[in-house]
mmCIF file of C-alpha atoms and ligand atoms in Angstrom:
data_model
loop_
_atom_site.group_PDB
_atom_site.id
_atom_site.type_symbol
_atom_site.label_atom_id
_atom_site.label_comp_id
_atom_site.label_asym_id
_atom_site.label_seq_id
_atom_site.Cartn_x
_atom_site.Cartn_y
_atom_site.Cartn_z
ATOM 1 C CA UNK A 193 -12.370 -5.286 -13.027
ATOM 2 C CA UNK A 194 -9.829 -7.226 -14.277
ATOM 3 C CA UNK A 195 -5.972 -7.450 -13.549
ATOM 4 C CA UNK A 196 -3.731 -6.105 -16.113
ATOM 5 C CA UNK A 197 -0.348 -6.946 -17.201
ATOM 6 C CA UNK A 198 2.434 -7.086 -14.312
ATOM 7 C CA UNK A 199 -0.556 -6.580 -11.316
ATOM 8 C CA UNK A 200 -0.597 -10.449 -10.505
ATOM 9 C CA UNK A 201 2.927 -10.450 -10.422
ATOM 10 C CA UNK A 202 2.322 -7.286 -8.275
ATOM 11 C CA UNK A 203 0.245 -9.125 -5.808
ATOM 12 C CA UNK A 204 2.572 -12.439 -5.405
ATOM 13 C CA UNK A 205 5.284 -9.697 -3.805
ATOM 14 C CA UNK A 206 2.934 -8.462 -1.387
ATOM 15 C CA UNK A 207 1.761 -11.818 -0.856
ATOM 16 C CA UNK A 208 5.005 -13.136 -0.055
ATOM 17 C CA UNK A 209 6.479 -9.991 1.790
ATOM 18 C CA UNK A 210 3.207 -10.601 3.859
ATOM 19 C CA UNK A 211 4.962 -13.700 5.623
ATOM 20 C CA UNK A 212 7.943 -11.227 7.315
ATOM 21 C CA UNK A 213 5.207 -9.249 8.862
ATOM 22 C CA UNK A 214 5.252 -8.247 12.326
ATOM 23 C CA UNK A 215 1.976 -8.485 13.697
ATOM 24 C CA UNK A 216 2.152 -10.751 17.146
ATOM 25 C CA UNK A 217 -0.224 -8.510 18.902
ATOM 26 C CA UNK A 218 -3.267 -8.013 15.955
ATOM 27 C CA UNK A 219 -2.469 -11.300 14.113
ATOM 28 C CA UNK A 220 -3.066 -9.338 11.683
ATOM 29 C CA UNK A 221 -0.467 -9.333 9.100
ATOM 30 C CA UNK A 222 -0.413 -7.334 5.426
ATOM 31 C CA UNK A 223 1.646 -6.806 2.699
ATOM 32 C CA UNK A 224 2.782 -4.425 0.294
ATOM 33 C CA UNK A 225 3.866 -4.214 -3.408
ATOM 34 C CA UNK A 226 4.798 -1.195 -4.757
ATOM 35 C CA UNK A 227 6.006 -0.709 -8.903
ATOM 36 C CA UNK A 228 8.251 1.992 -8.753
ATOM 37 C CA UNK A 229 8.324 4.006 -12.648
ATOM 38 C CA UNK A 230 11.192 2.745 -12.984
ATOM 39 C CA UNK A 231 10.388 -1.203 -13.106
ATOM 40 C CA UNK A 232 11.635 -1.737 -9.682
ATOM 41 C CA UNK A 233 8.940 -3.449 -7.009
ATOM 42 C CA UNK A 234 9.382 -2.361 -3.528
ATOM 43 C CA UNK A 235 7.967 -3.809 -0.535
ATOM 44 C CA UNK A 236 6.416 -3.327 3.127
ATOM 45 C CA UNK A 237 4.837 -5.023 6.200
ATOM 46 C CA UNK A 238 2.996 -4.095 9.116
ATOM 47 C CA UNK A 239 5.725 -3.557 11.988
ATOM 48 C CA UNK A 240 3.569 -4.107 15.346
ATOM 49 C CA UNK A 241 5.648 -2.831 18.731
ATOM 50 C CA UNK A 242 4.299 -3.643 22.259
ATOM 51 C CA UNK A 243 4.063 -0.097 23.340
ATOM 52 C CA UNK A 244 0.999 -0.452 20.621
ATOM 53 C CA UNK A 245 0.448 2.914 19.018
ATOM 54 C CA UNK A 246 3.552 2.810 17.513
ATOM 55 C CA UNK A 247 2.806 0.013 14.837
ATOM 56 C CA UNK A 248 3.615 1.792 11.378
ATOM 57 C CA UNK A 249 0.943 0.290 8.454
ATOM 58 C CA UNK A 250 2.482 -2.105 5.748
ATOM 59 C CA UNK A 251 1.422 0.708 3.315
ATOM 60 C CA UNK A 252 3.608 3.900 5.213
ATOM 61 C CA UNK A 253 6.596 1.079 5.333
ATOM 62 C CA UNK A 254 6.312 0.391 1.528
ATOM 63 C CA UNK A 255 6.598 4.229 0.605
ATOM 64 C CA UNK A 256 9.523 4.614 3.002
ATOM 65 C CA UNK A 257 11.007 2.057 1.924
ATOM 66 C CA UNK A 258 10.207 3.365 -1.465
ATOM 67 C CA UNK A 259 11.786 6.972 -0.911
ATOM 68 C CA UNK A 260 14.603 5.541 0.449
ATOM 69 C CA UNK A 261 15.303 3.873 -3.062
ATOM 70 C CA UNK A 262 14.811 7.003 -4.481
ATOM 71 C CA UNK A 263 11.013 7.625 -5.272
ATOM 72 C CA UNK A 264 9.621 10.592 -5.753
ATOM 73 C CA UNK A 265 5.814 11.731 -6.231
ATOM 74 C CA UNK A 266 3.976 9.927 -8.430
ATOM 75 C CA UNK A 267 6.649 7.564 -9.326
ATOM 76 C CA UNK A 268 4.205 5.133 -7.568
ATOM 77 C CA UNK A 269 2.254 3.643 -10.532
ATOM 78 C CA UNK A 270 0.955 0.466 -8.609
ATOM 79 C CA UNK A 271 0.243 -0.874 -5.315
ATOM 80 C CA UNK A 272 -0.818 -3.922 -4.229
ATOM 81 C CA UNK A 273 -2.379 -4.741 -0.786
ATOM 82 C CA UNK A 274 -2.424 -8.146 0.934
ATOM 83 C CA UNK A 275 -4.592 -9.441 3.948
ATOM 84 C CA UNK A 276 -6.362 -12.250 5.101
ATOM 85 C CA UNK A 277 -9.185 -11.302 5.890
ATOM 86 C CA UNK A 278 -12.903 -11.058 5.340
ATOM 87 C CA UNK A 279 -12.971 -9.045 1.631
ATOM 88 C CA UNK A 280 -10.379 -7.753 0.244
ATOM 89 C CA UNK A 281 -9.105 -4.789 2.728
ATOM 90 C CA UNK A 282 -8.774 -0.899 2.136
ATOM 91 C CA UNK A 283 -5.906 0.799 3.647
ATOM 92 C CA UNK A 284 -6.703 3.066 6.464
ATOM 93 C CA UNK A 285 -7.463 6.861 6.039
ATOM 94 C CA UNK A 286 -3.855 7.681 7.526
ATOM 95 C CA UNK A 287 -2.359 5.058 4.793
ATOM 96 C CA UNK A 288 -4.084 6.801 1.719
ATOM 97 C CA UNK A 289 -2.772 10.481 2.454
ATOM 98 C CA UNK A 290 0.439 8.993 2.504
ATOM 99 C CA UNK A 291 0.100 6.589 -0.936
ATOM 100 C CA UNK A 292 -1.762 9.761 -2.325
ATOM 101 C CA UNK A 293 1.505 12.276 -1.903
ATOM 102 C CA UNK A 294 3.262 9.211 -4.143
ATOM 103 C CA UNK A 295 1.088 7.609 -6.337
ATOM 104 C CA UNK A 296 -0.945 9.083 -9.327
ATOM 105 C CA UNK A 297 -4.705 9.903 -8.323
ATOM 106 C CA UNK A 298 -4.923 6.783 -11.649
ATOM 107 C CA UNK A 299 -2.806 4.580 -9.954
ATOM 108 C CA UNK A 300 -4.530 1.018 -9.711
ATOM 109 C CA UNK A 301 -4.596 -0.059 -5.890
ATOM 110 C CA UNK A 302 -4.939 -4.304 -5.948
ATOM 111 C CA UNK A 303 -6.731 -5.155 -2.875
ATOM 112 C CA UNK A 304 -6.409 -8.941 -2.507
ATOM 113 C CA UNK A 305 -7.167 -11.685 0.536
ATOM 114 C CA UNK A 306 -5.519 -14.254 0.598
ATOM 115 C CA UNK A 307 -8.312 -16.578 2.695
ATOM 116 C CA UNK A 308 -10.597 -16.526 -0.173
ATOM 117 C CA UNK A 309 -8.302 -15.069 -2.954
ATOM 118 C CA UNK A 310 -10.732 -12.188 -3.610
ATOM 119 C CA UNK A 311 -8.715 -9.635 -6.251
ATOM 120 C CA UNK A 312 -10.322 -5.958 -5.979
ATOM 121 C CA UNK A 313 -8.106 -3.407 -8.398
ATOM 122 C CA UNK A 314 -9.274 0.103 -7.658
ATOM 123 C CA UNK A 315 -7.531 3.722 -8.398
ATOM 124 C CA UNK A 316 -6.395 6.119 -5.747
ATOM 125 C CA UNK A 317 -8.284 8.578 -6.591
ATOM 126 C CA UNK A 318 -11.330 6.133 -5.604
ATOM 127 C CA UNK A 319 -9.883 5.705 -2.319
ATOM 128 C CA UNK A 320 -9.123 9.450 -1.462
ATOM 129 C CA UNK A 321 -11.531 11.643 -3.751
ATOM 130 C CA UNK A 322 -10.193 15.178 -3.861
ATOM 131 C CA UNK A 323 -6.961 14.256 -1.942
ATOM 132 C CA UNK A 324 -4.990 17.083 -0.595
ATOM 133 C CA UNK A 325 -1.771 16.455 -2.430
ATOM 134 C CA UNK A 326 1.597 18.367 -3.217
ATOM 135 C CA UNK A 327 0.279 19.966 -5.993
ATOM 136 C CA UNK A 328 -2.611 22.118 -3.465
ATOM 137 C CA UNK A 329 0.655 24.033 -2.325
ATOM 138 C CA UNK A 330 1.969 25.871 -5.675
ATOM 139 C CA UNK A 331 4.533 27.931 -3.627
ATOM 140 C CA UNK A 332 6.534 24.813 -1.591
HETATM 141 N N1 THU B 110 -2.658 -2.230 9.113
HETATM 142 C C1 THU B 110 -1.910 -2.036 7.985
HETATM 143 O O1 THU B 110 -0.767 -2.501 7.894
HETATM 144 N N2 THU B 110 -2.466 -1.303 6.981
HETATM 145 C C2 THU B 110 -3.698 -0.738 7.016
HETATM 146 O O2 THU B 110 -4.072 0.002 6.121
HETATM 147 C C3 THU B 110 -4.606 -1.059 8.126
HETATM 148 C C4 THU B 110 -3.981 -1.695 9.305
HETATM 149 C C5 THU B 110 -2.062 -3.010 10.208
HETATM 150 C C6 THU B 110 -1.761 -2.215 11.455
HETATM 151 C C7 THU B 110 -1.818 -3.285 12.531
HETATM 152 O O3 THU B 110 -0.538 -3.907 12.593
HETATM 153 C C8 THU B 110 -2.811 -4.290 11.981
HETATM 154 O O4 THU B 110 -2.943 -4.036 10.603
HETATM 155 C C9 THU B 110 -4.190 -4.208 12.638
HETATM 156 O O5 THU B 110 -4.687 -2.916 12.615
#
């Protein structure tokens, strides 16, 4: 699949927000780009801690970082995901409930690595097929 207008751009954000991660115990750094509706890109990294099961994913930090500019669900209509790393990575299970209560189940996920520059756009709604979102509780 190719990239379309604005995801490159998409993926140099994540690629550079990748550098601030903090990853000292998996080495293991990623980045997030996320285009708000709005035009604004918003980004995340992995935050490791030494008591290790507190690490929050570069995704979860992108979408709080993205609430706290104001974002609401499905204001999320593109996300890009940087590793380095073997193929370009999928977010974890945890990571895709989360993007899924923000994004559209169209909106285009970039996976990209940056060891071998391999691009993968996919949709949400790939990643998470019949995702339990906001709109399975009617009476909230
Ligand atoms: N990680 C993410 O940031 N996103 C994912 O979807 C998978 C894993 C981070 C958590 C940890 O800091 C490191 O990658 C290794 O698991």
């Amino acid at each position: 699949m190719k990239l379309r207008p604005g995801e490159a751009a998409l993926v140099a954000a994540a690629r550079e927000a990748r550098r601030l991660a903090y990853a000292p115990y998996s080495r293991f750094k990623v980045g997030v780009a996320l285009l708000l509706n709005d035009g604004r890109v918003i980004t995340g990294v992995n935050v490791e801690n030494c008591s290790y099961g507190l690490t929050v994913c570069a995704e979860r930090n992108a979408i709080a970082a993205a609430v706290s500019a104001g974002a609401k669900p499905g204001d999320v209509l593109a996300v890009a995901i940087v590793t380095k790393a073997t193929a370009a990575t999928s977010p974890c299970g945890a990571c895709r409930q989360v993007l899924a209560e923000f994004c559209r189940p169209t909106t285009r996920i970039v996976l990209h690595n940056v060891a071998d520059g391999a691009t993968a756009p996919v949709t949400l709604a790939s990643l998470l097929p019949r995702a339990f979102t906001p709109d399975n509780m009617p009476d909230r």
